[in-house]
Amino acid sequence: LLKHISIQRQLADLEKLADLNEGEFTLGVSQNTDLHVTAEKKPCPLCPEEKFKACYNHKLHRHLQNLHWKISVEFEGYRMCICHLPCRLVKPNLIGDQTFSKMGAHYHCIICSATITRRTDMIGHINRHVNKGETESRFITAPAPKTSQEVLKESDTDVQVLPNYTTPQKTDSYFNPKMKLNRQLIFCALAVLAEERKPIECLDAFGATGIMGLQWAKHLRSSVKVTINDCNENSVTMIRENCHLNKMKVILNAKEDDTDEAIEDGEETIGTIEVTKMDANVIMHLRSFDFIHLDPFGTSVNYLDSAFRNVRNLGIVSLTSTDISSLYAKAQHVALRHYGCNIVRTEYYKELAARIVIAAVARAAARCNKGIEVLLAVALEHFVLVVVRVLRGPSPADDSAKKIKYLIHCQWCEERIFQREGNMVEENPYQQLPCDCYGSMPGKTAVVLGPLWSGALFNTGFLRRMLFEAVQYGLEETQPLLKTLVCEAECTTLKQFSIHKECGVYIKTPDTSAESYLVHGKRKSNEVIRNTPKRQKCENSAEHPAFYYNIHRHSIKGMNMPKLNKFLSYLSEAGYRVSRTHFDPMGVRTNAPLAQFKTILVKYSTPTYTGGQAEGPVHLTEDLQVGDHVQAAVAGKAGDASAHKRWESIWF
């Protein structure tokens, strides 16, 4: 049997049915010629004349692409496009004395030639055929052409990907170029751990194309023993091919020492990589590792118990969570289901997401009698990355569990504070907030969020060594972010970084001429390995303030706020610790109360309107303490007795 014309492999095949020459169409567009002069009107092959009239090539091309090809159903390399031809009659409708029978849009099944009206029903219809084992179509089909794989290069590592690597199917390997920064941060963390002890066994639990594990083995060489795991057979095959592409020797089974012989004997290999095909929970239960990275599609909570079960003492566990819809409070019910956390959308939602993930990690580690030390927490547009060091023992586990607290958040003024420790139930816990919104506003103005991680998010010494490794390996995209993280961990303004390959990395503070030594280029391995826990305690200085304020969120309407860097200096001159944050480009991390934050912001803001003053001053509350120029701006803008009401609406 011949297949229906609505079933095609490519869009070009569908355009051929309409006698649409793609070459002439693209040539006319590139030369900006008038297509109406050279082309003739042509009808759509899948629509009747009364539904879609004949048109020129460019309109017909857009019609086929948007109204037929994009809403098609895919099955084994074929596309079942929607059809408007009189193949399926709809039940007649009786209107008065006339009977109308209209033609309905439908799909033609590639297996049984049935006609289905809705796309979702067609997908379910195909799935029922697959479940019954009926996958052979009733017409003779040509074999699907082999897709040519594309080779991409990232950090001197070649990786072979499928043409649909950005939008893969369930059985295809996934490669996201936007996660390059994430992979470089993880590599720097592994490079720091490799300097502490050699060799270390590291695991990439979700290999996909194997790009991350290949970068580890290619740059760190004999310092690491890399294991790349994936439960998908197609992904394991692609990982082996990518290993051969980068001249890596592949071990398929470590127990039997079954070495892959795909590389020729005369060709020199750079390193050895073990490739396994298991469930991530299984391999982490069976073996012990020094470094484990989890990057599933979505949340990582299902793999935390297995990761902390056999990870070695002072090892590192890093995880990437891409379920940003739930972590960023867009799907609050999903966050409650996965993390057991109640959240709302706040101005500091990215840091809130990082603390949610760390709290889940700390609980999983405590169940295995292990504590954590947070080395790095990054929340960007596409992912949330958390890197923690494992501290074995019940005492570190108890210390980590005590840092999981609830947060009281005022929804009116965005003030926030962690709930005090204690077993006694307070009559009004909202009184712990520094603001008085709960007393002056009717109803409930605050909510309880959490449980969250209340400890530090960064380790200054570890970030400095990561910055040195980024310089050593030429990771230029990561260096600006690491510099911001170092300043954020110390809660200081941006410093002047000077990097020397011979001497190492130095930081020069803007207010003094003294240079503080960061990391020496020629390390002594015995000094680095010795007294690792003591060195970590020395690196942890005073913790940075929790959360941050967005300067736009608290700006005054009708006032020009100062530049961000100048505002940071104003807060610093007032005696507060202050720094910028990577979570928000306009965010300010400071230990100043919100009232003082607003007072300084209003003090150094300038009015946008310089009109005449009103008859009489504007009375403000005593705790604001703003300058006379603010009163003049508000009074001049209002010009009458309504200035009081306008100022209240602006401020509150």
XYZ file of C-alpha atoms in Angstrom:
652
model
C 0.000 0.000 0.000
C 1.087 3.566 -0.660
C 1.399 5.872 2.314
C -0.728 8.971 2.565
C 0.766 12.202 1.278
C 0.570 13.729 4.786
C 3.211 11.234 6.014
C 6.674 12.466 5.046
C 10.221 12.310 6.372
C 11.326 15.902 5.839
C 9.759 19.263 5.196
C 11.440 19.361 1.798
C 9.500 16.242 0.759
C 6.268 17.970 1.682
C 7.259 21.036 -0.315
C 7.940 18.893 -3.367
C 4.304 17.799 -3.360
C 3.332 21.461 -3.685
C 5.813 21.889 -6.552
C 7.663 24.365 -4.364
C 11.257 24.771 -5.491
C 13.250 25.565 -2.354
C 16.296 26.676 -4.330
C 14.453 29.412 -6.196
C 12.729 30.495 -3.002
C 15.950 30.947 -1.021
C 17.666 32.594 -3.998
C 14.885 35.135 -4.317
C 14.977 35.943 -0.617
C 18.778 36.364 -0.584
C 18.690 38.674 -3.635
C 15.698 40.670 -2.292
C 13.822 40.206 -5.561
C 10.090 40.437 -5.970
C 8.815 36.874 -5.661
C 5.424 37.840 -7.090
C 6.940 38.521 -10.498
C 8.750 35.240 -11.076
C 6.558 32.848 -9.070
C 3.105 31.483 -9.703
C 0.354 30.898 -7.208
C 0.280 27.305 -5.986
C -2.249 25.483 -3.776
C -1.516 23.571 -0.580
C -1.435 19.779 -1.109
C -3.015 19.090 2.312
C -5.768 21.733 2.291
C -8.819 22.064 -0.026
C -9.179 25.117 -2.206
C -12.039 26.562 -0.164
C -9.947 26.427 3.034
C -6.610 27.714 1.732
C -6.449 29.490 -1.581
C -3.483 29.293 -3.905
C -0.698 31.699 -2.992
C 2.894 32.558 -3.814
C 5.906 30.486 -2.830
C 6.938 32.393 0.287
C 3.440 32.267 1.785
C 3.008 28.607 0.918
C 6.366 27.763 2.467
C 5.354 29.498 5.708
C 1.958 27.791 5.653
C 3.426 24.294 5.285
C 5.996 24.904 7.987
C 3.754 26.460 10.640
C 0.345 24.856 10.066
C 1.332 21.348 8.982
C 4.907 20.439 9.866
C 5.270 21.952 13.353
C 2.183 20.210 14.774
C 2.959 16.808 13.274
C 3.419 13.516 15.158
C 6.794 11.796 14.816
C 7.295 8.017 14.661
C 10.425 6.151 13.529
C 11.745 8.947 11.336
C 8.377 9.826 9.753
C 6.151 12.832 10.424
C 2.370 12.445 10.349
C 1.282 15.963 9.397
C -2.201 17.295 9.970
C -4.489 16.887 6.951
C -7.521 18.978 5.944
C -8.498 16.981 2.859
C -11.934 15.254 2.623
C -10.577 11.969 3.980
C -12.703 12.000 7.124
C -16.290 13.269 7.229
C -17.623 14.885 10.370
C -21.143 14.098 11.537
C -23.644 16.375 9.763
C -25.125 19.295 11.649
C -28.818 20.088 11.142
C -29.374 23.844 10.986
C -32.933 24.710 9.987
C -33.837 22.893 6.785
C -30.271 22.545 5.525
C -27.683 19.898 6.261
C -24.015 20.840 6.324
C -21.212 18.303 6.355
C -17.854 19.934 7.022
C -14.423 18.424 6.696
C -12.386 18.113 9.889
C -8.640 18.246 10.408
C -7.132 14.848 11.181
C -3.994 12.702 11.205
C -3.378 9.500 9.244
C -1.909 6.679 11.316
C 1.310 5.333 9.861
C 0.569 1.810 11.140
C -3.140 1.101 10.619
C -4.111 4.025 8.323
C -6.790 5.168 10.766
C -7.749 8.853 10.938
C -7.491 10.604 14.317
C -8.658 14.175 14.889
C -6.590 15.334 17.869
C -2.816 15.283 18.176
C -2.843 13.957 21.744
C -5.217 11.179 20.724
C -2.887 10.323 17.850
C 0.092 10.061 20.211
C -1.885 7.744 22.489
C -3.026 5.726 19.472
C 0.582 5.197 18.377
C 1.628 4.255 21.923
C -1.043 1.560 22.043
C 0.327 0.107 18.822
C 3.825 0.069 20.312
C 2.644 -1.598 23.548
C 0.985 -4.364 21.515
C 4.123 -4.863 19.455
C 2.548 -3.486 16.287
C 5.267 -1.273 14.864
C 5.274 -2.381 11.214
C 3.371 -0.087 8.891
C 0.959 -1.365 6.280
C 2.909 0.183 3.456
C 6.480 -0.365 2.322
C 8.808 2.192 3.873
C 12.364 2.949 2.936
C 14.983 2.668 5.687
C 15.651 5.871 7.559
C 18.861 7.598 6.507
C 21.690 7.455 9.021
C 22.121 10.717 10.858
C 25.544 12.230 10.596
C 27.008 13.021 14.013
C 28.498 16.420 14.715
C 31.799 16.956 16.533
C 31.979 19.855 18.992
C 35.002 21.106 20.925
C 34.992 22.435 24.481
C 38.080 23.058 26.656
C 40.365 21.184 24.228
C 38.067 18.154 24.376
C 36.265 16.793 21.317
C 32.809 15.370 21.796
C 30.595 13.696 19.223
C 26.906 14.625 19.473
C 23.755 13.895 17.535
C 22.254 16.542 15.244
C 19.309 16.907 17.662
C 21.513 17.299 20.752
C 19.650 20.440 21.838
C 16.211 18.761 21.684
C 16.895 15.031 22.059
C 14.444 12.184 22.378
C 14.287 10.023 25.494
C 16.762 7.501 24.105
C 19.255 10.084 22.779
C 22.215 11.619 24.550
C 21.844 15.191 25.732
C 24.504 17.876 25.413
C 23.828 21.438 26.581
C 26.381 24.076 25.503
C 24.893 26.536 28.014
C 26.231 24.387 30.871
C 29.856 25.070 29.945
C 30.313 27.350 32.947
C 28.894 24.666 35.201
C 31.352 22.071 33.877
C 34.300 24.426 34.339
C 33.374 25.154 37.954
C 33.170 21.445 38.707
C 36.515 20.874 37.015
C 38.169 23.554 39.170
C 36.745 21.952 42.322
C 38.097 18.558 41.260
C 41.493 20.062 40.434
C 41.720 21.507 43.967
C 40.879 18.123 45.474
C 43.477 16.455 43.225
C 46.154 18.660 44.795
C 45.253 17.452 48.282
C 45.587 13.725 47.608
C 46.562 11.631 44.625
C 45.172 9.661 42.948
C 41.487 10.199 43.579
C 38.588 8.158 42.267
C 35.902 10.365 40.749
C 32.508 9.481 39.309
C 30.365 11.199 36.718
C 27.108 9.452 37.562
C 25.160 10.764 34.547
C 27.633 10.771 31.670
C 25.353 11.468 28.662
C 28.014 12.252 26.022
C 30.859 11.903 28.559
C 32.144 15.454 28.058
C 32.702 16.134 31.769
C 34.594 12.938 32.548
C 36.706 13.362 29.411
C 37.781 16.821 30.545
C 38.759 15.425 33.943
C 40.893 12.654 32.497
C 42.410 14.726 29.706
C 43.630 17.624 31.866
C 44.344 15.969 35.227
C 45.884 12.811 33.714
C 47.242 10.419 36.348
C 45.919 12.444 39.297
C 42.414 11.042 38.814
C 40.771 7.714 38.064
C 37.654 8.611 36.114
C 34.495 6.506 35.977
C 31.709 7.601 33.622
C 28.347 5.956 34.194
C 25.030 6.040 32.371
C 22.050 3.688 32.344
C 21.213 4.358 28.683
C 22.739 1.975 26.146
C 22.954 4.616 23.430
C 24.730 6.995 25.791
C 27.251 4.336 26.803
C 28.020 3.689 23.144
C 28.530 7.388 22.488
C 30.751 7.729 25.570
C 33.010 4.959 24.247
C 33.194 6.626 20.841
C 34.077 9.962 22.426
C 36.789 8.290 24.494
C 38.343 6.900 21.333
C 37.990 10.294 19.677
C 40.102 11.821 22.463
C 42.611 8.911 22.455
C 41.435 7.495 25.764
C 41.678 3.856 26.714
C 38.292 2.431 27.755
C 37.766 -0.169 30.477
C 34.342 -1.759 30.270
C 34.492 -3.918 33.401
C 37.003 -3.178 36.130
C 36.642 -6.599 37.755
C 37.378 -8.593 34.622
C 39.834 -6.038 33.160
C 38.071 -6.294 29.836
C 39.817 -3.540 27.880
C 38.302 -2.160 24.712
C 40.520 -2.752 21.696
C 39.050 -0.156 19.365
C 42.234 1.933 19.506
C 45.000 0.630 17.340
C 48.096 -0.796 18.984
C 50.436 1.750 17.424
C 48.363 4.736 18.563
C 49.380 6.367 21.829
C 46.703 6.808 24.507
C 46.469 9.777 26.859
C 44.697 8.123 29.778
C 42.244 5.471 30.892
C 38.533 5.860 31.569
C 36.184 3.283 33.011
C 32.737 3.249 31.405
C 29.879 1.522 33.249
C 26.218 0.930 32.442
C 24.329 0.945 35.743
C 21.749 2.864 37.637
C 23.402 5.746 39.484
C 22.127 4.530 42.860
C 23.529 1.059 42.242
C 27.079 2.069 41.376
C 27.275 4.481 44.326
C 26.099 1.715 46.667
C 28.635 -0.775 45.326
C 31.777 1.377 45.237
C 33.476 4.174 47.142
C 34.611 7.413 45.535
C 36.474 10.556 46.532
C 34.560 12.844 44.173
C 30.975 12.351 42.981
C 29.057 14.598 40.620
C 25.306 14.274 40.136
C 23.648 15.971 37.183
C 20.332 14.256 36.448
C 17.588 15.816 34.376
C 15.785 17.721 37.125
C 16.196 17.232 40.851
C 18.981 15.247 42.559
C 17.182 14.327 45.782
C 16.613 10.740 44.631
C 20.361 10.074 44.563
C 21.612 11.870 47.689
C 21.301 8.899 50.065
C 23.359 6.696 47.757
C 25.970 9.402 47.199
C 26.678 9.898 50.909
C 26.620 6.202 51.756
C 30.101 5.293 50.474
C 31.782 8.626 49.776
C 35.166 8.809 51.506
C 35.999 11.146 54.368
C 36.960 14.685 53.272
C 35.673 13.819 49.809
C 33.533 16.133 47.702
C 29.982 15.711 46.440
C 28.762 18.152 43.804
C 25.280 18.232 42.358
C 23.572 20.256 39.658
C 19.832 20.805 39.930
C 18.040 21.986 36.805
C 14.508 21.953 38.249
C 14.553 25.729 38.475
C 10.777 26.004 38.089
C 10.283 24.469 41.525
C 13.378 25.987 43.155
C 12.559 29.483 41.887
C 9.020 29.272 43.345
C 7.251 28.937 40.010
C 5.917 25.484 40.989
C 5.620 25.623 44.765
C 3.845 22.283 45.062
C 6.768 20.549 43.342
C 9.243 22.111 45.779
C 7.120 20.851 48.660
C 7.002 17.386 47.129
C 10.723 17.054 46.316
C 12.405 19.069 49.063
C 9.716 19.227 51.753
C 10.085 23.011 51.736
C 7.550 25.822 51.724
C 8.665 28.774 49.574
C 7.236 31.882 47.961
C 8.631 34.220 45.323
C 10.984 36.734 46.922
C 13.588 39.230 45.751
C 16.335 36.802 46.883
C 14.770 33.718 45.293
C 18.038 32.465 43.797
C 19.839 32.309 47.104
C 16.703 30.798 48.585
C 16.941 28.027 45.967
C 20.588 27.333 46.858
C 19.753 27.080 50.562
C 16.870 24.696 49.798
C 19.196 22.316 47.953
C 21.881 22.495 50.652
C 19.290 21.719 53.336
C 18.288 18.578 51.429
C 21.963 17.619 51.088
C 22.606 18.159 54.810
C 19.649 15.972 55.789
C 20.791 13.172 53.475
C 24.346 13.340 54.868
C 23.096 13.358 58.463
C 21.163 10.141 57.835
C 24.517 8.520 57.034
C 26.179 10.020 60.163
C 28.098 12.545 58.084
C 28.277 16.303 58.119
C 28.915 18.734 55.294
C 30.965 21.847 54.728
C 29.596 24.005 51.936
C 32.396 24.970 49.572
C 30.416 26.578 46.788
C 26.785 27.423 45.983
C 25.942 29.012 42.637
C 22.464 29.742 41.295
C 22.298 31.084 37.756
C 19.665 31.185 35.048
C 19.826 27.533 34.007
C 21.019 25.612 37.055
C 21.789 25.517 40.775
C 25.243 24.109 41.607
C 26.199 23.015 45.119
C 29.626 21.637 46.096
C 30.101 20.253 49.632
C 32.897 18.480 51.487
C 31.988 15.387 53.494
C 32.944 15.250 57.191
C 32.505 11.799 58.679
C 31.171 11.358 62.199
C 28.032 11.969 64.274
C 29.333 15.264 65.715
C 29.738 16.975 62.299
C 26.350 15.521 61.330
C 24.741 17.139 64.376
C 26.445 20.464 63.685
C 25.170 20.440 60.107
C 21.646 19.488 61.156
C 21.530 22.393 63.613
C 22.095 24.837 60.741
C 18.793 23.861 59.113
C 16.274 26.465 60.254
C 13.047 28.160 59.230
C 12.961 31.647 57.781
C 10.449 34.358 58.699
C 9.809 36.556 55.665
C 7.776 39.775 55.588
C 5.840 39.935 52.340
C 5.305 43.679 52.661
C 8.810 45.103 53.074
C 10.898 41.988 52.138
C 12.562 41.878 55.572
C 13.738 38.427 56.636
C 15.310 36.677 59.621
C 16.025 33.080 60.610
C 13.807 31.802 63.378
C 15.450 31.585 66.780
C 16.358 28.207 68.214
C 14.254 26.809 70.996
C 11.565 24.267 71.756
C 9.083 26.703 73.284
C 6.209 27.773 71.048
C 6.004 31.563 70.743
C 2.675 33.317 70.744
C 3.682 35.613 67.889
C 6.901 34.511 66.121
C 6.548 37.428 63.676
C 7.801 39.748 66.410
C 11.299 38.468 65.682
C 11.317 40.528 62.478
C 13.118 43.878 62.754
C 10.265 45.627 60.940
C 6.903 46.557 62.488
C 4.707 45.674 59.518
C 2.932 42.954 61.470
C 1.715 45.571 63.981
C 0.870 48.449 61.669
C -0.727 46.492 58.832
C -4.001 44.576 59.075
C -3.910 40.819 58.672
C -0.881 38.577 58.393
C 2.083 40.168 56.663
C 4.761 37.469 57.178
C 5.166 33.837 56.175
C 7.394 31.042 57.444
C 9.626 29.538 54.744
C 11.797 26.499 54.906
C 13.450 24.496 56.242
C 16.566 26.161 54.807
C 20.320 26.051 55.273
C 21.315 28.950 57.538
C 25.098 28.543 57.388
C 27.708 29.934 55.035
C 27.445 29.356 51.287
C 31.139 29.731 50.406
C 34.581 28.684 51.607
C 36.995 31.513 50.900
C 40.177 29.446 50.785
C 38.659 26.841 48.504
C 37.394 29.515 46.121
C 40.851 31.075 45.978
C 42.423 27.767 45.019
C 39.676 27.263 42.426
C 40.579 30.646 40.956
C 44.206 29.596 40.752
C 43.271 26.373 38.938
C 41.100 28.338 36.511
C 44.109 30.517 35.693
C 46.429 27.518 35.362
C 44.166 25.743 32.869
C 43.119 28.870 30.962
C 39.407 28.835 31.857
C 38.731 32.481 31.069
C 34.922 32.232 31.255
C 35.068 31.076 34.885
C 37.553 33.593 36.278
C 35.170 36.623 36.520
C 32.593 34.539 38.370
C 35.185 33.134 40.777
C 36.498 36.641 41.510
C 32.966 37.744 42.373
C 32.506 34.688 44.585
C 35.741 35.377 46.483
C 34.637 38.936 47.231
C 31.152 37.735 48.132
C 32.569 35.116 50.506
C 34.643 37.771 52.283
C 31.804 40.339 52.000
C 34.077 42.996 50.551
C 33.909 45.173 47.479
C 35.514 44.081 44.238
C 39.271 43.879 44.557
C 42.037 44.300 42.030
C 43.212 40.863 40.981
C 46.709 40.508 39.555
C 47.641 37.100 38.221
C 51.232 35.976 37.609
C 52.127 32.565 36.304
C 55.486 32.599 38.035
C 54.342 33.771 41.465
C 50.750 32.671 41.647
C 47.630 34.724 42.301
C 47.668 37.898 44.362
C 44.893 40.197 45.542
C 45.575 43.904 45.902
C 43.068 45.782 48.018
C 41.989 49.199 46.718
C 42.440 50.998 50.037
C 45.952 49.785 50.892
C 49.093 49.120 48.936
C 49.819 45.837 50.658
C 49.386 42.676 48.650
C 47.983 39.633 50.358
C 49.300 36.318 49.116
C 46.558 34.072 47.757
C 48.026 30.862 46.376
C 51.622 30.149 45.408
C 52.258 28.783 41.976
C 54.787 26.157 43.107
C 52.949 24.294 45.822
C 54.578 21.733 48.036
C 52.368 18.676 47.982
C 53.270 17.531 51.489
C 52.332 20.943 52.928
C 48.980 20.896 51.154
C 48.083 17.383 52.245
C 49.200 17.865 55.857
C 46.643 19.160 58.350
C 43.806 19.539 55.866
C 41.052 19.910 58.506
C 43.054 22.528 60.440
C 43.660 24.528 57.259
C 39.956 24.462 56.446
C 39.090 25.908 59.863
C 41.581 28.722 59.362
C 40.125 29.513 55.939
C 36.628 29.967 57.369
C 36.662 33.545 58.592
C 33.587 35.449 59.719
C 30.565 34.206 57.806
C 29.103 36.476 55.186
C 25.651 37.942 55.854
C 22.723 35.847 54.774
C 20.713 36.995 51.748
C 20.867 40.280 49.889
C 18.754 43.298 48.940
C 17.915 44.410 45.432
C 18.600 48.115 45.064
C 15.796 48.554 42.510
C 13.276 46.821 44.746
C 13.833 49.334 47.567
C 14.350 52.477 45.479
C 12.022 55.462 45.871
C 9.613 56.338 43.105
C 10.456 59.712 41.616
C 14.062 59.590 42.841
C 17.269 58.765 40.970
C 19.191 56.277 43.056
C 23.021 56.435 43.143
C 25.287 54.187 41.142
C 25.685 50.734 42.619
C 29.423 50.991 43.301
C 28.994 54.389 44.962
C 26.156 53.044 47.063
C 28.419 50.195 48.206
C 31.004 52.717 49.323
C 28.340 54.699 51.199
C 27.280 51.582 53.106
C 30.915 50.737 53.823
C 31.569 54.231 55.153
C 28.596 53.816 57.472
C 30.401 50.872 59.103
C 28.607 47.921 57.481
C 30.034 44.935 55.646
C 28.999 45.070 52.018
C 29.642 43.263 48.741
C 28.008 42.455 45.457
C 26.494 39.059 44.768
C 26.459 36.747 41.780
C 22.833 35.835 42.461
C 21.615 39.258 41.330
C 23.578 41.847 39.304
C 21.793 44.638 41.196
C 21.880 42.874 44.562
C 23.777 44.097 47.636
C 24.864 41.664 50.350
C 25.233 43.516 53.634
C 24.719 43.119 57.350
C 22.904 46.464 57.542
C 19.261 46.316 58.658
C 16.689 47.061 56.003
C 15.706 50.340 57.667
C 19.295 51.620 57.547
C 19.632 50.294 54.003
C 16.649 52.374 52.896
C 17.793 55.407 54.870
C 21.190 55.500 53.161
C 19.579 54.828 49.777
C 17.157 57.726 50.179
C 19.871 60.008 51.564
C 22.044 59.739 48.468
C 19.197 59.675 45.920
C 18.435 62.773 43.865
C 14.950 63.934 42.833
C 13.939 63.581 39.211
C 11.653 66.650 39.431
C 13.037 70.083 40.341
C 9.873 72.156 40.297
C 8.750 74.778 42.783
C 8.183 73.970 46.417
C 4.777 73.674 47.947
C 3.403 75.842 50.693
C 4.569 74.026 53.771
C 6.876 71.157 54.629
C 6.114 67.495 54.226
C 5.985 65.671 57.562
C 7.856 62.359 57.593
C 8.192 59.693 60.215
C 11.038 60.066 62.663
C 12.763 56.788 61.858
C 13.302 57.675 58.175
C 15.612 60.658 58.765
C 15.933 61.732 55.139
C 17.416 64.965 53.805
C 15.676 68.197 52.986
C 16.020 67.573 49.275
C 13.668 64.596 49.503
C 11.028 66.743 51.207
C 11.399 69.451 48.589
C 11.077 66.926 45.766
C 7.941 65.344 47.164
C 6.333 68.670 48.078
C 7.194 70.215 44.721
C 5.813 67.235 42.864
C 2.514 67.259 44.735
C 2.061 71.018 45.206
C -0.886 70.703 47.590
C -2.120 68.886 50.661
C -2.068 65.537 48.816
C 1.730 65.444 49.171
C 1.362 63.562 52.427
C -0.686 60.817 50.826
C 1.610 60.612 47.839
C 4.696 60.233 50.016
C 3.027 57.448 51.968
C 2.153 55.655 48.727
C 5.712 56.085 47.452
C 7.384 54.787 50.571
C 5.000 52.108 51.769
